[in-house]
Tab-separated table of C-alpha atoms in Angstrom:
chain	number	residue	atom	x	y	z
A	1	MET	CA	-193.028	58.852	72.882
A	2	ARG	CA	-189.486	57.587	72.356
A	3	LYS	CA	-186.772	58.621	74.774
A	4	TYR	CA	-183.452	60.121	73.679
A	5	TYR	CA	-180.229	58.781	75.116
A	6	PRO	CA	-177.367	61.341	75.007
A	7	GLY	CA	-174.828	58.619	75.814
A	8	ILE	CA	-175.820	56.631	72.733
A	9	THR	CA	-175.532	59.744	70.574
A	10	LEU	CA	-172.046	60.476	71.932
A	11	PHE	CA	-170.963	56.849	71.557
A	12	LYS	CA	-172.016	56.781	67.900
A	13	LEU	CA	-170.170	60.053	67.315
A	14	GLY	CA	-167.020	58.761	68.997
A	15	GLY	CA	-167.251	55.454	67.145
A	16	SER	CA	-167.591	57.088	63.730
A	17	LEU	CA	-164.596	59.359	64.413
A	18	LEU	CA	-162.563	56.389	65.661
A	19	VAL	CA	-163.332	54.481	62.451
A	20	LEU	CA	-162.282	57.518	60.401
A	21	VAL	CA	-158.945	57.882	62.233
A	22	ALA	CA	-158.329	54.132	62.132
A	23	HIS	CA	-158.786	53.895	58.372
A	24	ILE	CA	-156.623	56.928	57.627
A	25	MET	CA	-153.658	56.242	59.893
A	26	LEU	CA	-154.196	54.186	63.054
A	27	ILE	CA	-154.363	50.706	61.493
A	28	ARG	CA	-151.348	51.364	59.277
A	29	TYR	CA	-149.201	52.736	62.087
A	30	MET	CA	-150.089	49.867	64.410
A	31	THR	CA	-148.568	47.415	61.914
A	32	LEU	CA	-145.259	49.298	62.183
A	33	LEU	CA	-144.970	48.933	65.948
A	34	PRO	CA	-142.507	46.358	67.353
A	35	GLY	CA	-143.833	43.290	69.155
A	36	GLN	CA	-146.758	42.625	66.845
A	37	ALA	CA	-148.045	39.698	68.927
A	38	LEU	CA	-148.564	42.015	71.905
A	39	VAL	CA	-149.932	44.781	69.662
A	40	GLN	CA	-152.516	42.444	68.155
A	41	PHE	CA	-153.438	41.168	71.594
A	42	ALA	CA	-153.931	44.711	72.890
A	43	SER	CA	-156.043	45.560	69.838
A	44	LEU	CA	-158.537	42.882	70.913
A	45	ALA	CA	-159.568	45.214	73.742
A	46	THR	CA	-160.524	47.930	71.240
A	47	ARG	CA	-162.928	45.517	69.536
A	48	ILE	CA	-165.305	46.055	72.435
A	49	VAL	CA	-166.628	48.905	70.272
A	50	VAL	CA	-168.194	46.375	67.875
A	51	PRO	CA	-170.398	44.501	70.393
A	52	CYS	CA	-171.349	47.864	71.921
A	53	PHE	CA	-172.617	49.017	68.531
A	54	TYR	CA	-174.610	45.804	68.123
A	55	VAL	CA	-176.142	46.191	71.593
A	56	ILE	CA	-177.075	49.801	70.808
A	57	ALA	CA	-178.605	48.749	67.467
A	58	GLY	CA	-180.723	46.061	69.141
A	59	PHE	CA	-181.686	48.414	71.965
A	60	LEU	CA	-182.843	51.195	69.632
A	61	ALA	CA	-184.579	48.770	67.265
A	62	TYR	CA	-186.682	47.369	70.100
A	63	LYS	CA	-187.518	50.872	71.335
A	64	GLY	CA	-188.598	51.701	67.798
A	65	TRP	CA	-190.777	48.713	67.024
A	66	SER	CA	-192.292	48.570	70.530
A	67	HIS	CA	-193.522	52.175	70.177
A	68	ALA	CA	-194.643	51.864	66.559
A	69	ALA	CA	-198.253	51.397	65.483
A	70	SER	CA	-197.085	48.314	63.576
A	71	SER	CA	-193.857	46.660	64.675
A	72	ARG	CA	-193.689	44.703	61.422
A	73	SER	CA	-193.985	47.849	59.276
A	74	TYR	CA	-191.394	49.617	61.399
A	75	MET	CA	-188.854	46.809	60.992
A	76	GLN	CA	-189.530	46.515	57.272
A	77	LYS	CA	-188.888	50.236	56.826
A	78	TYR	CA	-185.814	50.139	59.080
A	79	LEU	CA	-184.238	47.188	57.295
A	80	LYS	CA	-185.203	48.480	53.850
A	81	ARG	CA	-183.261	51.705	54.388
A	82	LEU	CA	-180.270	49.776	55.677
A	83	VAL	CA	-180.318	47.354	52.734
A	84	ILE	CA	-180.651	50.183	50.170
A	85	VAL	CA	-177.568	51.963	51.534
A	86	TYR	CA	-175.641	48.686	51.679
A	87	CYS	CA	-176.646	47.738	48.130
A	88	PHE	CA	-175.412	51.124	46.881
A	89	PHE	CA	-171.918	50.393	48.163
A	90	CYS	CA	-172.128	46.813	46.852
A	91	CYS	CA	-172.859	48.235	43.386
A	92	PHE	CA	-169.854	50.504	43.807
A	93	PHE	CA	-167.741	47.416	44.612
A	94	VAL	CA	-169.047	45.588	41.546
A	95	ALA	CA	-168.262	48.544	39.281
A	96	GLU	CA	-164.775	48.931	40.736
A	97	HIS	CA	-163.679	45.293	41.026
A	98	ILE	CA	-166.000	42.754	39.389
A	99	VAL	CA	-166.816	44.460	36.077
A	100	PRO	CA	-163.166	45.269	35.163
A	101	LYS	CA	-162.192	41.644	35.836
A	102	LEU	CA	-165.042	40.345	33.693
A	103	ILE	CA	-163.923	42.649	30.876
A	104	SER	CA	-160.210	41.852	31.137
A	105	ASP	CA	-160.401	38.107	31.879
A	106	GLY	CA	-163.498	37.249	29.872
A	107	LEU	CA	-166.751	35.475	30.626
A	108	SER	CA	-165.392	31.957	30.947
A	109	ALA	CA	-166.988	29.603	33.456
A	110	GLY	CA	-163.857	29.691	35.625
A	111	ASN	CA	-163.712	33.488	35.776
A	112	LEU	CA	-167.455	33.774	36.404
A	113	PHE	CA	-167.102	31.357	39.331
A	114	VAL	CA	-164.163	33.290	40.782
A	115	GLN	CA	-165.945	36.630	40.502
A	116	ALA	CA	-169.143	35.163	41.973
A	117	LYS	CA	-167.139	33.880	44.942
A	118	ILE	CA	-165.462	37.266	45.421
A	119	LEU	CA	-168.826	39.009	45.243
A	120	PHE	CA	-170.407	36.586	47.717
A	121	ILE	CA	-167.584	37.120	50.224
A	122	ALA	CA	-167.742	40.894	49.734
A	123	VAL	CA	-171.510	41.073	50.203
A	124	PHE	CA	-172.077	38.559	53.007
A	125	LEU	CA	-168.758	38.398	54.842
A	126	ASN	CA	-166.197	41.171	54.423
A	127	GLY	CA	-168.413	43.979	53.161
A	128	PRO	CA	-167.882	46.006	49.971
A	129	PHE	CA	-165.761	48.412	52.059
A	130	ILE	CA	-163.775	47.610	55.169
A	131	GLN	CA	-166.185	49.209	57.655
A	132	PHE	CA	-169.302	47.505	56.270
A	133	TRP	CA	-168.595	43.918	57.323
A	134	PHE	CA	-170.810	44.425	60.393
A	135	ILE	CA	-174.014	45.183	58.410
A	136	PRO	CA	-175.037	41.669	57.217
A	137	PRO	CA	-174.598	40.207	60.750
A	138	LEU	CA	-176.561	43.192	62.061
A	139	ILE	CA	-179.449	42.458	59.702
A	140	PHE	CA	-179.342	38.781	60.660
A	141	GLY	CA	-179.275	39.632	64.370
A	142	LEU	CA	-182.167	42.083	64.062
A	143	LEU	CA	-184.331	39.635	62.116
A	144	ALA	CA	-183.624	36.784	64.538
A	145	ALA	CA	-184.119	38.893	67.670
A	146	TYR	CA	-187.314	40.449	66.306
A	147	TRP	CA	-188.784	37.013	65.556
A	148	PHE	CA	-187.901	35.568	68.977
A	149	PHE	CA	-189.156	38.539	70.971
A	150	GLU	CA	-192.336	39.066	68.969
A	151	LYS	CA	-193.137	35.370	69.410
A	152	GLN	CA	-192.498	35.802	73.159
A	153	TYR	CA	-189.597	33.357	73.056
A	154	VAL	CA	-187.446	35.651	75.195
A	155	ARG	CA	-185.938	32.930	77.385
A	156	LEU	CA	-185.121	30.789	74.352
A	157	ALA	CA	-183.450	33.758	72.644
A	158	VAL	CA	-181.277	34.424	75.707
A	159	ILE	CA	-180.309	30.754	76.026
A	160	LEU	CA	-179.412	30.446	72.330
A	161	ALA	CA	-177.445	33.708	72.428
A	162	LEU	CA	-175.416	32.511	75.415
A	163	ILE	CA	-174.811	29.108	73.825
A	164	GLY	CA	-173.690	30.798	70.627
A	165	PHE	CA	-171.418	33.166	72.546
A	166	VAL	CA	-169.714	30.286	74.365
A	167	ALA	CA	-169.486	28.137	71.227
A	168	ILE	CA	-167.715	30.874	69.265
A	169	GLN	CA	-165.030	30.985	71.965
A	170	PHE	CA	-163.895	27.607	70.574
A	171	VAL	CA	-163.929	28.963	67.013
A	172	SER	CA	-162.119	32.276	67.258
A	173	GLY	CA	-162.069	33.211	70.926
A	174	SER	CA	-160.399	32.480	74.235
A	175	LEU	CA	-160.888	28.687	73.988
A	176	MET	CA	-159.769	28.383	70.377
A	177	LYS	CA	-156.691	26.263	71.204
A	178	VAL	CA	-158.289	24.079	73.886
A	179	PHE	CA	-158.936	21.047	71.672
A	180	GLY	CA	-156.127	21.766	69.212
A	181	VAL	CA	-158.502	21.717	66.240
A	182	THR	CA	-157.516	23.967	63.358
A	183	ALA	CA	-158.589	24.395	59.754
A	184	ALA	CA	-155.630	22.288	58.634
A	185	SER	CA	-156.625	19.396	60.924
A	186	ILE	CA	-159.862	18.760	59.016
A	187	PRO	CA	-158.770	16.837	55.899
A	188	PHE	CA	-162.000	17.037	53.911
A	189	MET	CA	-162.293	20.817	54.289
A	190	ASN	CA	-160.322	23.327	52.248
A	191	PRO	CA	-158.453	25.516	54.818
A	192	ASP	CA	-159.524	28.689	52.988
A	193	TYR	CA	-163.180	27.715	53.105
A	194	MET	CA	-162.805	26.704	56.753
A	195	GLU	CA	-161.412	30.150	57.510
A	196	TYR	CA	-164.394	31.762	55.782
A	197	LEU	CA	-166.763	29.528	57.738
A	198	ASP	CA	-165.076	30.439	61.028
A	199	LEU	CA	-165.382	34.113	60.172
A	200	LEU	CA	-169.012	33.684	59.135
A	201	VAL	CA	-170.153	32.066	62.389
A	202	THR	CA	-168.021	34.460	64.461
A	203	ARG	CA	-169.611	37.519	62.920
A	204	TYR	CA	-173.178	36.299	62.500
A	205	ILE	CA	-173.568	34.263	65.694
A	206	GLY	CA	-170.891	35.579	68.048
A	207	PHE	CA	-171.269	39.263	67.292
A	208	GLY	CA	-174.516	39.727	65.373
A	209	PHE	CA	-177.073	37.534	67.104
A	210	THR	CA	-175.549	37.506	70.600
A	211	PHE	CA	-175.154	41.230	71.090
A	212	VAL	CA	-178.187	42.413	69.096
A	213	ALA	CA	-180.328	40.043	71.173
A	214	ALA	CA	-178.630	41.420	74.299
A	215	GLY	CA	-179.568	44.954	73.228
A	216	VAL	CA	-183.182	43.965	72.598
A	217	PHE	CA	-183.329	42.193	75.966
A	218	LEU	CA	-181.898	45.232	77.779
A	219	ALA	CA	-184.390	47.501	76.016
A	220	LYS	CA	-187.291	45.294	77.071
A	221	TYR	CA	-186.107	45.261	80.684
A	222	GLU	CA	-184.450	48.678	80.805
A	223	GLU	CA	-185.917	49.717	84.158
A	224	GLN	CA	-184.772	46.524	85.858
A	225	PHE	CA	-181.329	46.798	84.262
A	226	MET	CA	-180.825	50.369	85.469
A	227	GLN	CA	-181.723	49.346	89.037
A	228	ILE	CA	-178.909	46.800	89.207
A	229	ARG	CA	-176.010	47.680	91.502
A	230	ILE	CA	-173.084	48.472	89.244
A	231	ARG	CA	-170.219	47.681	91.642
A	232	PRO	CA	-170.507	43.863	91.341
A	233	ILE	CA	-170.564	44.183	87.544
A	234	ILE	CA	-167.422	46.337	87.631
A	235	ILE	CA	-165.596	43.891	89.911
A	236	PHE	CA	-166.690	40.900	87.829
A	237	ALA	CA	-165.647	42.569	84.545
A	238	ILE	CA	-162.219	43.578	85.886
A	239	VAL	CA	-161.458	40.202	87.445
A	240	PHE	CA	-162.647	38.298	84.391
A	241	THR	CA	-160.639	40.504	82.022
A	242	VAL	CA	-157.430	40.219	84.071
A	243	ILE	CA	-157.675	36.425	84.419
A	244	GLU	CA	-158.552	35.892	80.768
A	245	THR	CA	-155.762	38.213	79.600
A	246	ALA	CA	-153.184	36.489	81.812
A	247	LEU	CA	-154.196	33.031	80.579
A	248	LEU	CA	-154.150	34.065	76.927
A	249	LEU	CA	-150.746	35.719	77.208
A	250	GLN	CA	-149.365	32.726	79.082
A	251	PHE	CA	-150.728	29.858	76.993
A	252	SER	CA	-151.553	31.289	73.575
A	253	GLU	CA	-149.286	31.889	70.640
A	254	TRP	CA	-150.979	35.131	69.751
A	255	THR	CA	-152.245	35.695	66.203
A	256	THR	CA	-154.908	37.769	64.520
A	257	ASP	CA	-157.098	34.636	64.468
A	258	TYR	CA	-158.338	35.676	67.926
A	259	LYS	CA	-161.388	37.868	67.440
A	260	PHE	CA	-163.467	37.032	70.468
A	261	ALA	CA	-163.125	36.945	74.248
A	262	PHE	CA	-165.309	35.988	77.211
A	263	SER	CA	-164.664	39.366	78.808
A	264	MET	CA	-166.417	41.096	75.903
A	265	LEU	CA	-169.845	40.308	77.378
A	266	PRO	CA	-169.423	41.759	80.907
A	267	ASN	CA	-167.373	44.682	79.584
A	268	THR	CA	-170.019	45.478	76.964
A	269	LEU	CA	-172.772	45.405	79.595
A	270	LEU	CA	-170.680	47.658	81.827
A	271	ILE	CA	-170.007	50.192	79.074
A	272	PHE	CA	-173.637	50.150	77.959
A	273	TYR	CA	-174.794	50.730	81.537
A	274	GLY	CA	-172.578	53.821	81.635
A	275	ILE	CA	-173.886	54.974	78.258
A	276	LEU	CA	-177.484	54.839	79.466
A	277	ARG	CA	-176.526	56.756	82.608
A	278	MET	CA	-175.049	59.695	80.707
A	279	LYS	CA	-177.051	62.925	80.767
A	280	SER	CA	-176.451	66.007	78.627
A	281	PRO	CA	-179.132	68.545	77.676
A	282	ALA	CA	-176.785	70.005	75.030
A	283	VAL	CA	-176.398	66.656	73.298
A	284	GLN	CA	-180.137	66.108	73.378
A	285	THR	CA	-180.654	69.552	71.833
A	286	TYR	CA	-178.328	68.803	68.914
A	287	HIS	CA	-179.124	65.090	68.748
A	288	LYS	CA	-180.313	65.062	65.137
A	289	ARG	CA	-177.297	66.946	63.782
A	290	ILE	CA	-174.797	64.870	65.733
A	291	ASN	CA	-176.515	61.666	64.691
A	292	LEU	CA	-176.560	62.723	61.020
A	293	PHE	CA	-172.869	63.639	61.151
A	294	SER	CA	-172.061	60.231	62.678
A	295	ILE	CA	-173.952	58.442	59.889
A	296	VAL	CA	-172.350	60.536	57.132
A	297	THR	CA	-168.879	60.023	58.596
A	298	PHE	CA	-169.256	56.284	59.004
A	299	PHE	CA	-170.754	55.585	55.593
A	300	GLY	CA	-169.072	58.293	53.545
A	301	HIS	CA	-165.522	58.689	54.782
A	302	ILE	CA	-164.063	55.996	52.519
A	303	LEU	CA	-165.529	57.686	49.432
A	304	PHE	CA	-164.191	61.063	50.571
A	305	MET	CA	-160.772	59.536	51.250
A	306	ARG	CA	-160.623	58.080	47.749
A	307	LEU	CA	-161.665	61.406	46.246
A	308	ASN	CA	-158.889	63.138	48.179
A	309	PHE	CA	-156.334	60.564	47.022
A	310	LEU	CA	-157.267	61.394	43.427
A	311	LEU	CA	-157.239	65.159	43.982
A	312	MET	CA	-153.892	65.206	45.793
A	313	GLY	CA	-152.210	62.403	43.849
A	314	TRP	CA	-151.419	60.529	47.053
A	315	ASP	CA	-150.832	56.827	47.663
A	316	ALA	CA	-151.667	55.496	51.127
A	317	ALA	CA	-148.582	53.264	51.203
A	318	SER	CA	-146.147	56.152	50.721
A	319	MET	CA	-147.781	58.952	52.721
A	320	ASN	CA	-145.980	60.638	55.614
A	321	ILE	CA	-147.543	61.698	58.900
A	322	GLY	CA	-148.116	65.273	57.711
A	323	GLN	CA	-150.056	64.062	54.685
A	324	ASP	CA	-152.032	61.699	56.913
A	325	PHE	CA	-153.151	64.560	59.128
A	326	MET	CA	-153.986	66.672	56.079
A	327	LEU	CA	-156.065	63.819	54.674
A	328	LEU	CA	-157.806	63.478	58.048
A	329	PHE	CA	-158.599	67.200	58.129
A	330	MET	CA	-159.863	67.259	54.527
A	331	THR	CA	-162.053	64.199	55.014
A	332	LEU	CA	-163.472	65.570	58.249
A	333	ILE	CA	-164.357	68.894	56.603
A	334	GLU	CA	-166.057	67.053	53.739
A	335	CYS	CA	-168.098	65.004	56.203
A	336	VAL	CA	-169.190	68.227	57.933
A	337	ALA	CA	-170.121	69.788	54.575
A	338	ALA	CA	-172.085	66.688	53.535
A	339	THR	CA	-173.888	66.702	56.884
A	340	ALA	CA	-174.868	70.355	56.384
A	341	PHE	CA	-176.109	69.569	52.870
A	342	PHE	CA	-178.263	66.621	53.950
A	343	SER	CA	-179.565	68.610	56.907
A	344	LEU	CA	-180.619	71.454	54.597
A	345	VAL	CA	-182.257	69.061	52.129
A	346	GLY	CA	-184.071	67.321	54.980
A	347	SER	CA	-185.315	70.617	56.413
A	348	LYS	CA	-186.665	71.741	53.044
A	349	SER	CA	-188.337	68.380	52.485
A	350	LEU	CA	-189.964	68.521	55.923
A	351	ALA	CA	-191.163	72.089	55.342
A	352	ALA	CA	-192.660	71.117	51.967
A	353	LYS	CA	-194.414	68.123	53.525
A	354	ARG	CA	-195.922	70.286	56.261
A	355	THR	CA	-197.097	72.808	53.665
A	356	ARG	CA	-198.858	70.062	51.676
A	357	ASN	CA	-200.593	68.844	54.831
A	358	LEU	CA	-202.016	72.255	55.741
A	359	PRO	CA	-205.817	72.500	55.398
A	360	GLN	CA	-206.896	74.229	52.189
């Protein structure tokens, strides 16, 4: 029987609400603050949410397939649902962006190439919507981690994950300026393509594989992990973060190119340790509803926001703070309503299934 983790439920809820607030107002207001170099540097700390989500995904995936009658069938079903949802939003992107351009600019070879490139970047790199960029690296990380752990190559998976984590520090992390190599310093590579390549390896290797594999590893050795003394981890994480921050502020000309940091790994482990330690009978009681609301909010808030823009005749670039809060309230209410609808549909479907299974 699978175990419920109230801390994971609360973290997913908090993360989905943070994404909602960020996309409505937080990101836009941060760009208006003075001292953008320092603002962007400080925002790197908030990106700890991303590796935490990957660790949680790997942790729960392992718990799922290790308790399933067939681990292969479980993963196929898990990934199939994820791909179907992702493909739905990709189709939405095609209808909104690709098709109009094909109609207006024609079906010439040049335009077909441009639209194919845009579609490729949207599907495999940036996501069809801003919050979906993490899904392809998640799928890659899950597939890779599943293969390594099912083949009993646990040590190899850990070694490769650590090598990848360190290597990405030279691409988009703390060590990015050590050798002075930039996209412009490679003459045979188009700087734009080099930037895409950097982003690809950062997201797929640095975030996706490293932290999903970490989650799977922690799930496999959960009992041993929870017996570790937490004080040394806290001290190590604090010291590492302070030293790394001081060095980056002192020697780096800060830009948004920095997406990775060494301190992400110990800080993620520390946060995840705290998440597993959290206990709450109330959260466990309402786990399914909270989890459904988190999923609806994360996947649906952009669609609700766009609907509200159309209904209210608003433009994000010209909205004031009062309109931002109204948009936040409207979108939140719609997410609650959608959650209630899906919960009702799910309850009726479950009741019908149980009725069919009753002996005649």
